[in-house]
Every structure is written in structure tokens, then in C-alpha cells.
PDB file of C-alpha atoms in Angstrom:
ATOM      1  CA  LYS A   6     114.312-187.345  62.788  1.00 63.00           C
ATOM      2  CA  ASN A   7     112.205-189.520  65.065  1.00 83.00           C
ATOM      3  CA  GLU A   8     110.918-187.897  68.191  1.00 90.00           C
ATOM      4  CA  VAL A   9     110.450-191.331  69.782  1.00 94.00           C
ATOM      5  CA  GLU A  10     112.919-194.187  69.475  1.00 95.00           C
ATOM      6  CA  GLN A  11     112.308-197.716  70.713  1.00 96.00           C
ATOM      7  CA  SER A  12     114.614-200.657  71.186  1.00 96.00           C
ATOM      8  CA  PRO A  13     114.813-203.401  70.341  1.00 97.00           C
ATOM      9  CA  GLN A  14     112.738-203.506  67.156  1.00 95.00           C
ATOM     10  CA  ASN A  15     112.240-207.242  67.486  1.00 96.00           C
ATOM     11  CA  LEU A  16     112.473-209.461  70.528  1.00 97.00           C
ATOM     12  CA  THR A  17     112.084-213.197  70.974  1.00 97.00           C
ATOM     13  CA  ALA A  18     111.897-214.667  74.458  1.00 97.00           C
ATOM     14  CA  GLN A  19     111.228-217.992  76.102  1.00 97.00           C
ATOM     15  CA  GLU A  20     108.134-218.284  78.227  1.00 98.00           C
ATOM     16  CA  GLY A  21     108.860-217.144  81.768  1.00 97.00           C
ATOM     17  CA  GLU A  22     111.643-214.734  80.871  1.00 97.00           C
ATOM     18  CA  PHE A  23     111.819-211.154  82.115  1.00 98.00           C
ATOM     19  CA  ILE A  24     111.479-208.714  79.220  1.00 98.00           C
ATOM     20  CA  THR A  25     112.480-205.070  78.906  1.00 98.00           C
ATOM     21  CA  ILE A  26     111.556-202.699  76.090  1.00 98.00           C
ATOM     22  CA  ASN A  27     113.139-199.264  76.028  1.00 98.00           C
ATOM     23  CA  CYS A  28     111.887-195.921  74.777  1.00 98.00           C
ATOM     24  CA  SER A  29     113.721-192.616  74.405  1.00 97.00           C
ATOM     25  CA  TYR A  30     112.165-189.365  73.350  1.00 96.00           C
ATOM     26  CA  SER A  31     113.463-185.953  72.341  1.00 93.00           C
ATOM     27  CA  VAL A  32     110.496-183.619  72.800  1.00 88.00           C
ATOM     28  CA  GLY A  33     108.934-182.014  75.833  1.00 86.00           C
ATOM     29  CA  ILE A  34     106.092-184.195  76.990  1.00 88.00           C
ATOM     30  CA  SER A  35     102.952-184.010  79.059  1.00 86.00           C
ATOM     31  CA  ALA A  36     102.717-187.810  79.293  1.00 90.00           C
ATOM     32  CA  LEU A  37     104.199-191.031  77.954  1.00 94.00           C
ATOM     33  CA  HIS A  38     102.034-193.895  76.796  1.00 94.00           C
ATOM     34  CA  TRP A  39     102.665-197.597  76.301  1.00 97.00           C
ATOM     35  CA  LEU A  40     100.354-199.261  73.819  1.00 96.00           C
ATOM     36  CA  GLN A  41      99.840-202.881  72.796  1.00 97.00           C
ATOM     37  CA  GLN A  42      98.782-204.177  69.408  1.00 96.00           C
ATOM     38  CA  HIS A  43      98.119-207.853  68.749  1.00 92.00           C
ATOM     39  CA  PRO A  44      98.556-209.111  65.170  1.00 86.00           C
ATOM     40  CA  GLY A  45      95.714-207.853  63.018  1.00 81.00           C
ATOM     41  CA  GLY A  46      94.215-206.199  66.045  1.00 83.00           C
ATOM     42  CA  GLY A  47      93.410-202.843  67.470  1.00 89.00           C
ATOM     43  CA  ILE A  48      95.601-200.711  69.690  1.00 93.00           C
ATOM     44  CA  VAL A  49      95.097-200.807  73.429  1.00 93.00           C
ATOM     45  CA  SER A  50      96.485-198.409  75.994  1.00 92.00           C
ATOM     46  CA  LEU A  51      98.508-200.192  78.679  1.00 95.00           C
ATOM     47  CA  PHE A  52      99.906-197.283  80.649  1.00 93.00           C
ATOM     48  CA  MET A  53      99.986-193.543  80.713  1.00 92.00           C
ATOM     49  CA  LEU A  54     102.589-191.994  82.988  1.00 91.00           C
ATOM     50  CA  SER A  55     104.302-188.681  83.549  1.00 89.00           C
ATOM     51  CA  SER A  56     106.583-189.672  86.425  1.00 91.00           C
ATOM     52  CA  GLY A  57     107.796-192.633  88.426  1.00 93.00           C
ATOM     53  CA  LYS A  58     106.445-196.093  87.912  1.00 96.00           C
ATOM     54  CA  LYS A  59     103.178-197.908  87.329  1.00 95.00           C
ATOM     55  CA  LYS A  60     102.340-201.600  87.648  1.00 97.00           C
ATOM     56  CA  HIS A  61      99.495-203.600  86.236  1.00 95.00           C
ATOM     57  CA  GLY A  62      99.649-207.317  86.765  1.00 96.00           C
ATOM     58  CA  ARG A  63     102.901-208.583  85.241  1.00 97.00           C
ATOM     59  CA  LEU A  64     103.571-205.308  83.446  1.00 97.00           C
ATOM     60  CA  ILE A  65     105.618-202.477  84.899  1.00 98.00           C
ATOM     61  CA  ALA A  66     106.322-199.125  83.259  1.00 98.00           C
ATOM     62  CA  THR A  67     108.896-196.633  84.453  1.00 98.00           C
ATOM     63  CA  ILE A  68     109.874-193.191  83.290  1.00 97.00           C
ATOM     64  CA  ASN A  69     112.888-190.975  83.949  1.00 96.00           C
ATOM     65  CA  ILE A  70     111.946-187.446  82.945  1.00 93.00           C
ATOM     66  CA  GLN A  71     115.465-186.048  83.312  1.00 94.00           C
ATOM     67  CA  GLU A  72     116.921-188.690  80.990  1.00 95.00           C
ATOM     68  CA  LYS A  73     113.871-188.690  78.665  1.00 96.00           C
ATOM     69  CA  HIS A  74     113.658-192.442  78.887  1.00 97.00           C
ATOM     70  CA  SER A  75     111.028-195.028  79.706  1.00 98.00           C
ATOM     71  CA  SER A  76     111.042-198.793  80.045  1.00 98.00           C
ATOM     72  CA  LEU A  77     108.303-201.389  79.837  1.00 98.00           C
ATOM     73  CA  HIS A  78     108.983-204.581  81.750  1.00 98.00           C
ATOM     74  CA  ILE A  79     107.107-207.842  81.485  1.00 98.00           C
ATOM     75  CA  THR A  80     107.700-210.344  84.253  1.00 97.00           C
ATOM     76  CA  ALA A  81     107.126-214.084  83.773  1.00 96.00           C
ATOM     77  CA  SER A  82     106.395-213.617  80.074  1.00 97.00           C
ATOM     78  CA  HIS A  83     103.698-215.734  78.443  1.00 97.00           C
ATOM     79  CA  PRO A  84     102.922-216.533  74.787  1.00 96.00           C
ATOM     80  CA  ARG A  85      99.797-214.349  75.043  1.00 95.00           C
ATOM     81  CA  ASP A  86     102.132-211.374  75.603  1.00 97.00           C
ATOM     82  CA  SER A  87     103.246-211.737  71.993  1.00 97.00           C
ATOM     83  CA  ALA A  88     102.315-208.445  70.363  1.00 97.00           C
ATOM     84  CA  VAL A  89     103.747-205.174  69.137  1.00 96.00           C
ATOM     85  CA  TYR A  90     104.423-202.703  71.947  1.00 98.00           C
ATOM     86  CA  ILE A  91     104.356-199.057  70.977  1.00 97.00           C
ATOM     87  CA  CYS A  92     105.755-196.156  72.943  1.00 97.00           C
ATOM     88  CA  ALA A  93     104.084-192.798  72.396  1.00 95.00           C
ATOM     89  CA  VAL A  94     104.403-189.360  73.917  1.00 93.00           C
ATOM     90  CA  SER A  95     101.889-186.576  74.090  1.00 89.00           C
ATOM     91  CA  ASN A  96     103.622-183.256  73.897  1.00 80.00           C
ATOM     92  CA  THR A  97     102.835-179.844  75.259  1.00 71.00           C
ATOM     93  CA  GLY A  98     101.474-178.936  71.828  1.00 70.00           C
ATOM     94  CA  ASN A  99      98.704-181.518  72.262  1.00 72.00           C
ATOM     95  CA  GLN A 100     100.048-183.939  69.681  1.00 82.00           C
ATOM     96  CA  PHE A 101     101.073-187.580  69.925  1.00 89.00           C
ATOM     97  CA  TYR A 102     104.347-188.942  68.617  1.00 91.00           C
ATOM     98  CA  PHE A 103     104.790-192.665  68.180  1.00 93.00           C
ATOM     99  CA  GLY A 104     107.722-195.028  68.103  1.00 94.00           C
ATOM    100  CA  THR A 105     107.805-197.670  65.376  1.00 93.00           C
ATOM    101  CA  GLY A 106     107.075-200.420  67.857  1.00 94.00           C
ATOM    102  CA  THR A 107     108.776-203.477  69.319  1.00 96.00           C
ATOM    103  CA  SER A 108     107.565-206.798  68.025  1.00 96.00           C
ATOM    104  CA  LEU A 109     107.643-209.345  70.856  1.00 97.00           C
ATOM    105  CA  THR A 110     107.347-213.083  70.363  1.00 97.00           C
ATOM    106  CA  VAL A 111     107.202-215.320  73.428  1.00 97.00           C
ATOM    107  CA  ILE A 112     107.899-218.964  72.681  1.00 97.00           C
ATOM    108  CA  PRO A 113     106.311-221.661  74.850  1.00 95.00           C
TER     109      PRO A 113
ATOM    110  CA  ASP B  11      86.310-200.190  76.923  1.00 60.00           C
ATOM    111  CA  ALA B  12      86.116-196.700  75.558  1.00 67.00           C
ATOM    112  CA  GLY B  13      83.295-196.105  73.134  1.00 91.00           C
ATOM    113  CA  ILE B  14      85.028-195.581  69.837  1.00 94.00           C
ATOM    114  CA  THR B  15      84.091-197.389  66.654  1.00 95.00           C
ATOM    115  CA  GLN B  16      85.355-197.203  63.114  1.00 96.00           C
ATOM    116  CA  SER B  17      83.481-198.099  59.992  1.00 96.00           C
ATOM    117  CA  PRO B  18      83.943-199.857  57.739  1.00 97.00           C
ATOM    118  CA  ARG B  19      86.472-202.307  59.190  1.00 96.00           C
ATOM    119  CA  HIS B  20      87.600-203.479  55.768  1.00 96.00           C
ATOM    120  CA  LYS B  21      87.255-201.914  52.351  1.00 97.00           C
ATOM    121  CA  VAL B  22      88.561-202.625  48.884  1.00 98.00           C
ATOM    122  CA  THR B  23      88.165-199.819  46.411  1.00 97.00           C
ATOM    123  CA  GLU B  24      89.370-198.908  42.947  1.00 97.00           C
ATOM    124  CA  THR B  25      91.920-196.232  42.130  1.00 97.00           C
ATOM    125  CA  GLY B  26      90.284-192.884  41.549  1.00 97.00           C
ATOM    126  CA  THR B  27      87.155-193.500  43.592  1.00 97.00           C
ATOM    127  CA  PRO B  28      86.252-191.449  46.669  1.00 96.00           C
ATOM    128  CA  VAL B  29      86.255-193.206  50.023  1.00 97.00           C
ATOM    129  CA  THR B  30      84.973-192.043  53.399  1.00 98.00           C
ATOM    130  CA  LEU B  31      85.921-193.619  56.708  1.00 98.00           C
ATOM    131  CA  ARG B  32      83.928-192.886  59.816  1.00 98.00           C
ATOM    132  CA  CYS B  33      85.013-192.625  63.429  1.00 98.00           C
ATOM    133  CA  HIS B  34      82.310-192.458  66.071  1.00 97.00           C
ATOM    134  CA  GLN B  35      82.863-191.874  69.790  1.00 96.00           C
ATOM    135  CA  THR B  36      80.576-191.861  72.788  1.00 95.00           C
ATOM    136  CA  GLU B  37      83.119-190.394  75.249  1.00 92.00           C
ATOM    137  CA  ASN B  38      82.515-186.725  74.437  1.00 92.00           C
ATOM    138  CA  HIS B  39      86.266-186.219  73.975  1.00 91.00           C
ATOM    139  CA  ARG B  40      87.314-183.031  72.277  1.00 91.00           C
ATOM    140  CA  TYR B  41      90.354-184.350  70.437  1.00 92.00           C
ATOM    141  CA  MET B  42      90.004-186.834  67.597  1.00 95.00           C
ATOM    142  CA  TYR B  43      92.766-188.061  65.312  1.00 96.00           C
ATOM    143  CA  TRP B  44      93.194-190.032  62.114  1.00 97.00           C
ATOM    144  CA  TYR B  45      96.408-192.002  61.684  1.00 97.00           C
ATOM    145  CA  ARG B  46      97.687-194.406  59.106  1.00 97.00           C
ATOM    146  CA  GLN B  47      99.867-197.362  59.973  1.00 95.00           C
ATOM    147  CA  ASP B  48     102.284-198.823  57.460  1.00 93.00           C
ATOM    148  CA  PRO B  49     105.076-201.392  57.849  1.00 87.00           C
ATOM    149  CA  GLY B  50     108.327-199.752  58.906  1.00 82.00           C
ATOM    150  CA  HIS B  51     106.591-196.582  60.029  1.00 86.00           C
ATOM    151  CA  GLY B  52     105.054-195.636  63.300  1.00 82.00           C
ATOM    152  CA  LEU B  53     101.546-194.292  63.368  1.00 92.00           C
ATOM    153  CA  ARG B  54     101.525-191.168  61.230  1.00 94.00           C
ATOM    154  CA  LEU B  55      99.090-188.362  61.749  1.00 94.00           C
ATOM    155  CA  ILE B  56      96.833-187.493  58.823  1.00 97.00           C
ATOM    156  CA  HIS B  57      94.493-184.920  60.361  1.00 97.00           C
ATOM    157  CA  TYR B  58      93.179-184.135  63.777  1.00 95.00           C
ATOM    158  CA  SER B  59      90.321-182.199  65.309  1.00 95.00           C
ATOM    159  CA  TYR B  60      90.204-180.193  68.503  1.00 92.00           C
ATOM    160  CA  GLY B  61      86.494-179.455  68.390  1.00 92.00           C
ATOM    161  CA  VAL B  62      83.465-179.276  66.149  1.00 94.00           C
ATOM    162  CA  LYS B  63      84.511-177.744  62.831  1.00 93.00           C
ATOM    163  CA  ASP B  64      88.064-177.275  64.183  1.00 94.00           C
ATOM    164  CA  THR B  65      90.556-179.396  62.300  1.00 96.00           C
ATOM    165  CA  ASP B  66      94.213-179.248  61.361  1.00 94.00           C
ATOM    166  CA  LYS B  67      96.622-181.098  59.117  1.00 95.00           C
ATOM    167  CA  GLY B  68      99.104-183.710  60.177  1.00 93.00           C
ATOM    168  CA  GLU B  69     102.351-184.844  58.579  1.00 92.00           C
ATOM    169  CA  VAL B  70     100.750-186.961  55.810  1.00 96.00           C
ATOM    170  CA  SER B  71      97.625-184.984  54.945  1.00 96.00           C
ATOM    171  CA  ASP B  72      98.039-184.786  51.145  1.00 96.00           C
ATOM    172  CA  GLY B  73      95.135-186.511  49.400  1.00 96.00           C
ATOM    173  CA  TYR B  74      92.966-186.574  52.530  1.00 98.00           C
ATOM    174  CA  SER B  75      90.287-184.306  53.913  1.00 97.00           C
ATOM    175  CA  VAL B  76      88.303-184.457  57.138  1.00 98.00           C
ATOM    176  CA  SER B  77      85.122-183.108  58.606  1.00 97.00           C
ATOM    177  CA  ARG B  78      83.701-182.882  62.078  1.00 97.00           C
ATOM    178  CA  SER B  79      80.163-181.555  62.228  1.00 96.00           C
ATOM    179  CA  LYS B  80      79.340-183.217  65.552  1.00 96.00           C
ATOM    180  CA  THR B  81      81.439-183.947  68.625  1.00 95.00           C
ATOM    181  CA  GLU B  82      80.976-187.684  68.201  1.00 97.00           C
ATOM    182  CA  ASP B  83      81.824-188.098  64.514  1.00 97.00           C
ATOM    183  CA  PHE B  84      85.069-187.517  62.631  1.00 98.00           C
ATOM    184  CA  LEU B  85      85.100-188.408  58.942  1.00 98.00           C
ATOM    185  CA  LEU B  86      88.160-189.048  56.808  1.00 98.00           C
ATOM    186  CA  THR B  87      87.738-188.743  53.053  1.00 98.00           C
ATOM    187  CA  LEU B  88      90.076-189.862  50.329  1.00 97.00           C
ATOM    188  CA  GLU B  89      88.908-187.678  47.454  1.00 93.00           C
ATOM    189  CA  SER B  90      90.437-189.878  44.759  1.00 96.00           C
ATOM    190  CA  ALA B  91      92.001-193.012  46.187  1.00 97.00           C
ATOM    191  CA  THR B  92      95.484-194.057  45.057  1.00 97.00           C
ATOM    192  CA  SER B  93      97.405-197.274  45.642  1.00 97.00           C
ATOM    193  CA  SER B  94      99.757-195.401  47.991  1.00 97.00           C
ATOM    194  CA  GLN B  95      96.806-194.915  50.310  1.00 98.00           C
ATOM    195  CA  THR B  96      96.496-198.651  50.886  1.00 98.00           C
ATOM    196  CA  SER B  97      97.017-198.841  54.614  1.00 97.00           C
ATOM    197  CA  VAL B  98      95.456-199.501  57.976  1.00 96.00           C
ATOM    198  CA  TYR B  99      93.730-196.421  59.323  1.00 98.00           C
ATOM    199  CA  PHE B 100      93.212-195.785  63.020  1.00 97.00           C
ATOM    200  CA  CYS B 101      91.066-193.239  64.724  1.00 97.00           C
ATOM    201  CA  ALA B 102      91.968-192.089  68.220  1.00 95.00           C
ATOM    202  CA  ILE B 103      90.381-189.864  70.815  1.00 93.00           C
ATOM    203  CA  SER B 104      91.780-188.015  73.780  1.00 89.00           C
ATOM    204  CA  GLU B 105      91.031-185.135  76.077  1.00 84.00           C
ATOM    205  CA  LEU B 106      92.870-182.370  77.838  1.00 73.00           C
ATOM    206  CA  SER B 107      93.493-182.351  81.543  1.00 69.00           C
ATOM    207  CA  GLY B 108      94.879-179.206  83.110  1.00 67.00           C
ATOM    208  CA  GLY B 109      95.354-177.815  79.630  1.00 64.00           C
ATOM    209  CA  TYR B 110      97.568-180.668  78.489  1.00 64.00           C
ATOM    210  CA  LEU B 111      97.077-183.909  76.617  1.00 60.00           C
ATOM    211  CA  ASN B 112      97.842-186.065  79.622  1.00 63.00           C
ATOM    212  CA  THR B 113      94.898-188.396  79.573  1.00 73.00           C
ATOM    213  CA  GLU B 114      94.728-191.802  77.971  1.00 80.00           C
ATOM    214  CA  ALA B 115      94.376-192.103  74.231  1.00 86.00           C
ATOM    215  CA  PHE B 116      91.757-194.563  73.021  1.00 90.00           C
ATOM    216  CA  PHE B 117      91.952-196.145  69.607  1.00 94.00           C
ATOM    217  CA  GLY B 118      89.427-197.619  67.282  1.00 94.00           C
ATOM    218  CA  GLN B 119      89.844-201.136  65.918  1.00 94.00           C
ATOM    219  CA  GLY B 120      91.251-199.894  62.635  1.00 95.00           C
ATOM    220  CA  THR B 121      90.092-199.913  59.024  1.00 96.00           C
ATOM    221  CA  ARG B 122      92.045-201.946  56.520  1.00 96.00           C
ATOM    222  CA  LEU B 123      91.801-200.138  53.181  1.00 98.00           C
ATOM    223  CA  THR B 124      93.045-201.651  49.952  1.00 98.00           C
ATOM    224  CA  VAL B 125      93.144-199.541  46.791  1.00 97.00           C
ATOM    225  CA  VAL B 126      93.444-201.652  43.634  1.00 96.00           C
TER     226      VAL B 126
END
């Protein structure tokens, strides 16, 4: 049983397209995190949110606590956005649970 | 960038040998974690620490031990490496806020370990 489910697993988009990655979770959370991992690279925190919406540049993250769902949107996608995007939740037991990631490829 | 470094970054070792990976932080965060990342799996928790000398097991702790003698250092030891422990290992740090883990998690750059 996975506490965090992401969809899609793989995503290919043309440069400039609007992209949405979805995340559902089944545990009580203190926060939800969106992470980015470039091929062969480290893991970088993009967002941490516990309610509402956050925006950073072309990236927008939303969360619906009642539905236990979050989305990561990328506007005007660019080849440099190609990476694996990981959804994670930190629960009230002070643990992190991770989704298996969404591999995004943006084609020029 | 958060001050968290892993060493070594790459290691090849032989089956049966002991291996120690080091995670060093300069953020004074209480929580430190070791994860392994394998294709088809999300990050899986090996061990974590919630303070000096305070550690606990994660879901894939068999074959691994940890130690934390100082706030800034968290060591992961493979007592006798096996091929199934070939993986990419990530260290992470975080801190409590208001009693909950609702601050950012920071990750090291990862250690690619190959057991031959």
C-alpha cells in the first residue's frame, strides 16, 4: 500500500505546453512537499505547503486538504524542466512518505 | 543552499566488505534521514535520527546500522555489503516547527554505491 500516489508516471510535452502532475495521499499530514530531481542529480525542494496555493516563477502548487490531493503545474514548459518530480508528505508522526515520481520530458 | 554534504559521492566495493557513508550538515537540524533510491521505488527510509544518539529503524533497515554522535554528522554503515545494497543513497535533514515536521526537507547530493 502506497501512502502517496502520483500520476502520471511518465509525461512527454512539447515546449510551451501547460503541464499538470497530480498527487494523492492517504495519511494525515503536517505538510506536502514537491521535489525535483534532474537525471543523475540531487533532490531539490520546490515547494512545501499545508494549504492553498504557492507560486514560484512558472511553477504553481496547490493542495486540497479535504480531498487529500495536490497538483503541480508548470506553465510555458521548457526543456530545462525535464526532470523527475516527486511528491512527498510529512506526517504527524514526523516521517516522510514519497511517491515514486513523475518523469517529465519537455521536447524543444 | 542548505549545508548538507554526503561523502563519498561514488563508491565501488566488494561483497562482504564494510562500508560507511557520511552525512554532514551545518544547519543544526534535529532530524536526519538515510534513504535509498532504486528504480521503480520511491525513496525508502533506512534509518533516521531525531537527536544525538537517538535513532530509529525505517522500512528497509536490515543490513544497515547508523550512528549519530554529533548533531552535524549521521553515519550509515553497511556491515557486510551485498549486491542488493547497490543503490543511490540520500541523506536528508529537517526540523520541527510547532511540534510537527512542517519545514522544508533538504537533501544531500546522493552517494552512488555499487557492490560487486
